[in-house]
Short mmCIF file of C-alpha atoms in Angstrom, two decimals:
data_model
loop_
_atom_site.label_atom_id
_atom_site.label_comp_id
_atom_site.label_asym_id
_atom_site.label_seq_id
_atom_site.Cartn_x
_atom_site.Cartn_y
_atom_site.Cartn_z
CA GLY A 757 117.18 119.61 35.11
CA TRP A 758 114.51 116.91 35.32
CA LYS A 759 117.15 114.43 36.46
CA ASP A 760 117.79 116.39 39.68
CA ALA A 761 114.04 116.71 40.35
CA ILE A 762 113.56 113.00 41.07
CA SER A 763 112.80 112.52 44.75
CA THR A 764 115.16 110.21 46.59
CA LYS A 765 115.63 109.36 50.24
CA ILE A 766 119.19 108.96 51.49
CA ILE A 767 120.11 107.43 54.83
CA ASN A 768 123.62 106.75 56.14
CA PHE A 769 123.19 104.25 58.97
CA ASN A 770 125.76 105.30 61.57
CA ASN A 771 128.24 105.91 58.74
CA GLU A 772 128.33 102.17 58.11
CA LYS A 773 125.67 101.46 55.47
CA MET A 774 123.95 103.60 52.84
CA GLN A 775 120.36 103.23 51.73
CA ILE A 776 119.03 105.06 48.66
CA THR A 777 115.32 104.75 47.75
CA TRP A 778 113.19 106.28 44.96
CA ALA A 779 109.60 106.15 43.73
CA ALA A 780 109.97 103.47 41.07
CA ARG A 781 106.40 103.07 39.77
CA LYS A 782 105.68 106.81 39.84
CA ARG A 783 108.89 108.03 38.19
CA PHE A 784 109.69 105.04 36.00
CA PRO A 785 106.42 103.33 35.14
CA GLY A 786 106.68 100.11 33.18
CA GLN A 787 110.48 99.72 33.43
CA ASN A 788 112.93 98.27 35.90
CA VAL A 789 115.85 100.65 36.40
CA SER A 790 119.43 99.91 37.53
CA PHE A 791 121.53 101.68 40.17
CA SER A 792 125.27 102.32 40.40
CA TYR A 793 127.43 104.36 42.83
CA THR A 794 130.99 105.44 43.64
CA PHE A 795 132.88 107.04 46.53
CA ASP A 796 135.88 107.96 44.37
CA GLU A 797 136.61 111.53 43.34
CA GLY A 798 138.30 113.01 40.26
CA ARG A 799 138.35 111.69 36.78
CA HIS A 800 139.16 108.10 37.61
CA LYS A 801 135.87 107.02 39.14
CA VAL A 802 135.09 103.36 39.58
CA TRP A 803 131.34 102.77 39.40
CA LYS A 804 129.88 99.86 41.29
CA SER A 805 126.59 98.12 40.66
CA CYS A 806 124.06 97.87 43.49
CA PRO A 807 124.78 94.75 45.55
CA THR A 808 121.31 94.61 47.18
CA TYR A 809 118.16 95.99 45.61
CA LEU A 810 115.03 96.96 47.52
CA LEU A 811 111.85 95.92 45.68
CA ASP A 812 108.37 97.40 45.35
CA GLU A 813 106.08 94.87 43.62
CA ASP A 814 109.02 93.37 41.71
CA TYR A 815 110.33 96.80 40.68
CA ASN A 816 113.71 98.06 41.89
CA SER A 817 112.90 100.90 44.31
CA GLY A 818 116.14 101.22 46.29
CA CYS A 819 119.69 100.07 46.95
CA LEU A 820 121.58 99.11 50.13
CA PHE A 821 125.40 99.19 50.12
CA LYS A 822 128.39 99.82 52.39
CA THR A 823 129.56 103.34 53.26
CA GLU A 824 133.12 103.80 51.97
CA GLY A 825 133.80 107.55 52.18
CA PRO A 826 132.45 111.04 52.85
CA THR A 827 131.52 111.82 49.23
CA LEU A 828 128.99 109.79 47.27
CA ALA A 829 128.02 109.90 43.60
CA LEU A 830 125.03 107.87 42.40
CA SER A 831 123.39 107.16 39.03
CA ILE A 832 120.06 105.61 38.02
CA ARG A 833 119.86 104.18 34.45
CA ASN A 834 117.37 102.31 32.35
CA GLY A 835 117.18 98.53 32.44
CA ASN A 836 120.10 97.84 30.01
CA GLY A 837 122.17 100.78 31.35
CA SER A 838 122.30 102.64 28.04
CA GLU A 839 120.55 105.79 29.32
CA GLU A 840 121.07 107.71 32.54
CA LEU A 841 117.75 108.73 34.13
CA TYR A 842 119.00 110.33 37.37
CA SER A 843 122.33 111.30 38.95
CA LYS A 844 123.43 113.06 42.15
CA ARG A 845 126.56 113.88 44.13
CA LEU A 846 126.41 114.43 47.91
CA LYS A 847 128.22 114.34 51.27
CA SER A 848 127.34 111.09 52.96
CA ASP A 849 128.20 112.54 56.41
CA PHE A 850 125.19 114.88 56.18
CA TYR A 851 122.73 111.96 56.10
CA ILE A 852 123.85 109.99 59.14
CA LYS A 853 121.26 108.23 61.24
CA PRO A 854 122.78 107.15 64.60
CA ASN A 855 122.33 103.74 66.19
CA ARG A 856 120.27 103.20 69.30
CA PRO A 857 121.87 104.25 72.60
CA GLU A 858 123.70 101.41 74.30
CA ASN A 859 123.77 100.41 77.96
CA VAL A 860 121.06 102.84 79.07
CA THR A 861 120.93 103.33 82.86
CA PHE A 862 118.44 105.14 85.10
CA PHE A 863 119.49 106.82 88.34
CA TRP A 864 116.74 107.91 90.72
CA LYS A 865 117.08 110.41 93.57
CA GLU A 866 113.82 111.45 95.19
CA ASP A 867 111.76 113.06 92.37
CA THR A 868 114.71 113.39 89.93
CA VAL A 869 115.80 110.85 87.32
CA THR A 870 119.04 110.90 85.33
CA VAL A 871 119.39 108.78 82.19
CA SER A 872 122.76 108.02 80.62
CA CYS A 873 124.24 105.74 77.96
CA ASN A 874 127.58 104.78 76.46
CA LYS A 875 129.30 107.33 74.22
CA PRO A 876 129.54 106.38 70.54
CA GLU A 877 133.00 105.96 69.06
CA ARG A 878 132.65 108.96 66.72
CA GLY A 879 130.45 111.98 66.10
CA VAL A 880 129.65 112.56 69.80
CA LYS A 881 129.52 116.35 69.38
CA CYS A 882 126.80 116.03 66.75
CA LEU A 883 124.55 113.90 68.99
CA ARG A 884 121.92 114.69 71.59
CA LEU A 885 120.36 112.22 74.00
CA GLU A 886 116.58 112.60 73.98
CA LEU A 887 114.41 111.36 76.85
CA GLN A 888 110.64 110.96 76.58
CA TYR A 889 108.31 109.96 79.39
CA LYS A 890 104.64 109.91 80.33
CA SER A 891 102.48 108.58 83.12
CA LYS A 892 99.27 106.62 82.69
CA PHE A 893 97.40 109.89 83.20
CA ASP A 894 99.20 111.65 80.29
CA LYS A 895 98.04 111.43 76.70
CA ASP A 896 101.24 112.76 75.07
CA TRP A 897 104.92 112.15 75.64
CA GLN A 898 106.96 114.72 77.53
CA SER A 899 110.37 115.31 75.94
CA ARG A 900 113.75 116.40 77.27
CA ALA A 901 117.09 116.49 75.37
CA SER A 902 120.67 117.12 76.44
CA LYS A 903 124.23 116.63 75.26
CA CYS A 904 125.33 113.10 74.72
CA CYS A 905 125.26 111.12 76.75
CA SER A 906 123.29 112.09 79.88
CA VAL A 907 119.94 113.78 80.46
CA GLY A 908 118.06 114.52 83.68
CA GLU A 909 114.55 115.58 84.64
CA GLN A 910 112.77 116.22 87.95
CA GLY A 911 109.24 116.53 89.28
CA PHE A 912 108.27 112.85 89.11
CA ASP A 913 105.43 111.74 91.39
CA PRO A 914 106.44 108.61 93.37
CA ARG A 915 102.78 107.47 93.35
CA LYS A 916 102.61 107.29 89.55
CA CYS A 917 103.95 104.75 87.10
CA TYR A 918 105.97 106.25 84.21
CA SER A 919 106.97 104.96 80.79
CA PHE A 920 110.46 105.95 79.56
CA ARG A 921 112.18 105.73 76.20
CA VAL A 922 115.44 107.26 74.92
CA ARG A 923 117.16 107.79 71.57
CA LEU A 924 120.11 109.62 70.01
CA LYS A 925 119.38 112.60 67.80
CA ARG A 926 121.61 114.13 65.08
CA LEU A 927 122.00 117.92 65.12
CA VAL A 928 120.67 120.00 62.21
CA PRO A 929 122.00 121.93 60.27
CA PHE A 930 125.54 121.77 61.69
CA CYS A 931 125.95 118.05 61.24
CA ASN A 932 123.02 116.89 59.09
CA VAL A 933 120.94 118.36 56.31
CA VAL A 934 118.09 116.03 57.31
CA THR A 935 116.84 115.48 60.86
CA TYR A 936 117.66 111.89 61.67
CA SER A 937 117.31 110.19 65.04
CA SER A 938 118.05 106.68 66.11
CA ASP A 939 115.32 104.17 66.77
CA TRP A 940 113.88 104.27 70.28
CA GLU A 941 115.51 102.10 72.87
CA ALA A 942 113.20 99.53 74.45
CA GLU A 943 110.52 101.19 76.56
CA THR A 944 110.87 100.74 80.33
CA PHE A 945 108.41 101.30 83.19
CA TRP A 946 109.29 102.82 86.53
CA MET A 947 107.47 103.72 89.73
CA ASN A 948 109.22 105.45 92.64
CA GLY A 949 112.61 104.25 91.41
CA THR A 950 111.48 100.63 90.95
CA LEU A 951 111.59 98.92 87.56
CA LEU A 952 108.28 97.28 86.60
CA ASP A 953 107.24 94.94 83.81
CA SER A 954 104.51 97.38 82.77
CA CYS A 955 102.28 100.09 84.15
CA ASP A 956 99.34 97.76 83.61
CA ALA A 957 100.53 95.75 86.63
CA ASP A 958 100.20 98.85 88.81
CA THR A 959 96.76 99.55 87.35
CA LYS A 960 95.65 95.97 87.97
CA SER A 961 96.94 96.15 91.55
CA GLN A 962 94.96 99.32 92.21
CA LEU A 963 91.93 97.79 90.50
CA ASN A 964 92.17 94.66 92.64
CA THR A 965 92.43 96.80 95.77
CA ALA A 966 89.36 98.77 94.75
CA ILE A 967 87.44 95.56 94.06
CA VAL A 968 88.36 94.10 97.47
CA LEU A 969 87.30 97.31 99.24
CA SER A 970 84.04 97.36 97.29
CA TYR A 971 83.24 93.77 98.27
CA LEU A 972 84.13 94.51 101.89
CA LEU A 973 81.87 97.56 102.04
CA ALA A 974 79.07 95.63 100.35
CA GLY A 975 79.43 92.84 102.92
CA LEU A 976 79.29 95.27 105.84
CA LEU A 977 76.24 96.97 104.36
CA LEU A 978 74.51 93.60 103.90
CA ILE A 979 75.22 92.63 107.52
CA PHE A 980 73.84 95.95 108.72
CA ILE A 981 70.65 95.48 106.67
CA LEU A 982 70.18 91.93 108.00
CA LEU A 983 70.59 93.09 111.61
CA ALA A 984 68.05 95.87 111.06
CA LEU A 985 65.55 93.43 109.54
CA LEU A 986 66.13 90.99 112.43
CA CYS A 987 65.40 93.71 115.01
CA LYS A 988 62.21 94.71 113.19
CA TRP A 989 61.13 91.07 112.96
CA GLN A 990 61.64 90.57 116.70
CA ARG A 991 59.60 93.69 117.44
CA PHE A 992 56.84 92.45 115.15
CA GLN A 993 56.80 89.07 116.88
CA GLN A 994 56.59 90.70 120.29
CA SER A 995 53.69 92.90 119.18
CA VAL A 996 51.73 90.04 117.56
CA MET A 997 52.66 87.19 119.93
CA PRO A 998 53.76 88.49 123.35
CA ALA A 999 56.24 86.29 125.11
CA ILE A 1000 54.81 84.00 127.83
CA PRO A 1001 56.67 84.55 131.11
CA ASP A 1002 58.65 81.60 132.30
CA PRO A 1003 57.49 80.54 135.79
CA LYS A 1004 61.02 79.46 136.49
CA TYR A 1005 62.01 83.09 136.83
CA VAL A 1006 58.76 84.43 138.33
CA PHE A 1007 58.74 81.80 141.09
CA ALA A 1008 62.47 81.41 141.49
CA ASP A 1009 62.25 80.38 145.16
CA LEU A 1010 59.68 77.63 144.29
CA PHE A 1011 62.16 75.90 142.02
CA ASN A 1012 65.42 76.83 143.72
CA ASP A 1013 64.51 76.45 147.42
CA HIS A 1014 61.68 73.87 147.29
CA ASN A 1015 62.50 71.91 144.11
CA GLY A 1016 59.02 72.60 142.72
CA ASN A 1017 57.10 71.39 145.86
CA PHE A 1018 54.13 73.73 145.66
CA GLN A 1019 52.54 72.66 149.01
CA GLU A 1020 55.74 73.29 150.94
CA TRP A 1021 56.36 76.56 149.07
CA ILE A 1022 52.80 77.93 149.60
CA THR A 1023 52.84 77.09 153.32
CA LYS A 1024 56.06 78.93 153.96
CA THR A 1025 55.06 81.69 151.61
CA ASP A 1026 51.76 82.31 153.45
CA HIS A 1027 53.61 82.54 156.75
CA ALA A 1028 56.10 84.95 155.28
CA VAL A 1029 53.35 87.02 153.69
CA VAL A 1030 51.39 87.28 156.96
CA GLN A 1031 54.50 88.21 158.89
CA THR A 1032 55.49 90.71 156.25
CA LYS A 1033 51.99 92.16 156.26
CA LEU A 1034 52.03 92.61 159.99
CA GLU A 1035 55.40 94.23 159.89
CA TYR A 1036 54.25 96.42 157.09
CA GLU A 1037 51.06 97.51 158.86
CA GLU A 1038 52.98 98.76 161.87
CA PRO A 1039 52.47 102.49 161.71
CA GLU A 1040 55.20 104.89 161.44
CA CYS A 1041 55.07 107.84 163.77
CA ILE A 1042 56.21 111.09 162.30
CA THR A 1043 56.51 114.08 164.61
CA GLU A 1044 57.74 117.53 164.04
CA ALA A 1045 58.73 119.43 167.17
CA GLU A 1046 58.20 123.11 167.15
CA SER A 1047 58.84 125.75 169.74
CA GLN A 1048 55.90 127.89 168.87
CA ASP A 1049 53.25 128.55 171.56
CA GLU A 1050 50.78 130.43 169.38
CA ASP A 1051 47.13 129.52 169.69
CA GLU A 1052 47.87 127.16 172.63
CA ASN A 1053 44.44 127.60 174.10
CA SER A 1054 42.67 126.68 170.88
CA ASP A 1055 44.77 123.53 170.54
CA LYS A 1056 43.95 122.39 174.06
CA LEU A 1057 40.22 122.70 173.35
CA TRP A 1058 40.58 120.54 170.25
CA LEU A 1059 42.61 117.91 172.13
CA GLN A 1060 39.95 117.43 174.74
CA GLU A 1061 37.79 115.73 172.13
CA LYS A 1062 40.55 113.60 170.55
CA ILE A 1063 42.95 112.68 173.37
CA PHE A 1064 42.37 109.81 175.89
CA PRO A 1065 44.52 108.44 178.72
CA PHE A 1066 46.84 105.79 177.45
CA SER A 1067 46.16 103.48 180.35
CA GLY A 1068 42.40 103.71 179.77
CA ALA A 1069 42.74 102.86 176.14
CA ALA A 1070 44.88 99.93 176.94
CA GLU A 1071 42.46 98.58 179.52
CA SER A 1072 39.40 99.00 177.32
CA ASN A 1073 41.09 97.06 174.56
CA ASP A 1074 39.59 99.37 172.02
CA PRO A 1075 40.52 97.81 168.70
CA LYS A 1076 40.34 101.10 166.91
CA ALA A 1077 42.64 102.70 169.44
CA ALA A 1078 45.07 99.80 169.12
CA GLN A 1079 45.34 100.08 165.37
CA VAL A 1080 47.79 102.97 165.50
CA ALA A 1081 49.59 103.97 168.70
CA CYS A 1082 52.69 106.05 168.99
CA LEU A 1083 54.89 106.94 171.85
CA MET A 1084 54.19 110.54 172.66
CA PRO A 1085 56.93 113.17 172.70
CA PRO A 1086 57.64 115.10 175.83
CA SER A 1087 54.86 117.19 177.31
CA ASN A 1088 53.97 120.59 176.04
CA THR A 1089 55.33 119.68 172.58
CA ARG A 1090 53.52 120.61 169.44
CA ALA A 1091 53.49 117.88 166.78
CA THR A 1092 52.01 117.48 163.31
CA PHE A 1093 50.00 114.39 162.36
CA ALA A 1094 48.60 114.05 158.87
CA GLY A 1095 48.48 117.77 158.42
CA PHE A 1096 47.10 118.64 161.93
CA GLN A 1097 49.17 120.40 164.58
CA VAL A 1098 48.42 119.18 168.16
CA LEU A 1099 49.86 119.83 171.61
CA MET A 1100 50.99 116.66 173.35
CA ASN A 1101 51.03 115.98 177.16
CA ASP A 1102 52.36 113.06 179.15
CA ASP A 1103 50.47 109.73 179.08
CA MET A 1104 48.48 110.69 175.99
CA TYR A 1105 47.98 109.25 172.55
CA VAL A 1106 46.30 110.30 169.42
CA LYS A 1107 43.88 108.13 167.56
CA LEU A 1108 44.09 108.75 163.80
#
């Protein structure tokens, strides 16, 4: 019974090569064992020696040989072959490990991806095509399996970059007694149906964009700060050192009309000022006609003291009377001058 208790690992690589390994130093310390096998059945078995040994620190720890049939018998003996240490008989078809999927293609349609590969020459019914994927935001792989040799999945975000890998998996327990899958096909990177070299390129692109935007915002902020400081500096200068007015703008007519000739400019300016002053001092007569006849008698008494014949005033050349003179409105008209209501008659004026 101890012979069957020795732990061995058996792999049938796509039903082409067999690999048998054992724990040499743990089970057979201090001795180098030999291995022999046969695929024949019945009494007339032809045992073959291991063509290729696998070594563990110079000790035989395994054997690699060609698969020649569905039934395998193996034997492990001591170094000279005189004593059998371990033996086993098994079905090689139950230990098949498939090869990698060949000619893997990806078909994208909106948020759905379909992965397919070529069908193996044999054992298709025992195989499943497994798809694994993850985005740069996922920690673990997401898995999806389907019959060989096509598998589909949906719900992919076109803004994310995804990593994909596929492999063929052997069914247990109908086809294998041990769960064996092929090695993973080369990992590929996709984003919105476009094949990329890696998802790092997408990350670098986004990082570069973020850096450019950061520099741009920093530049705009710096310009804004400089403009604010410039405005404050100009205000400070104006408060400490007021600007001296430029005579070129204050006396524009001196420089534009007289080419800086002050004597000519002052002469004409004095004449213009005097004329303007006289025109300005001409009084403006404001009257407000009213049709009211109330208190007419009291108004006439007041006018006797303030009203003089126009012709007399003109002849006397009274300078005070000549300062302000207005043409009188029609007779028997009440008018308001500087807040006083008076009754006007013909040939009369009011001295204010």
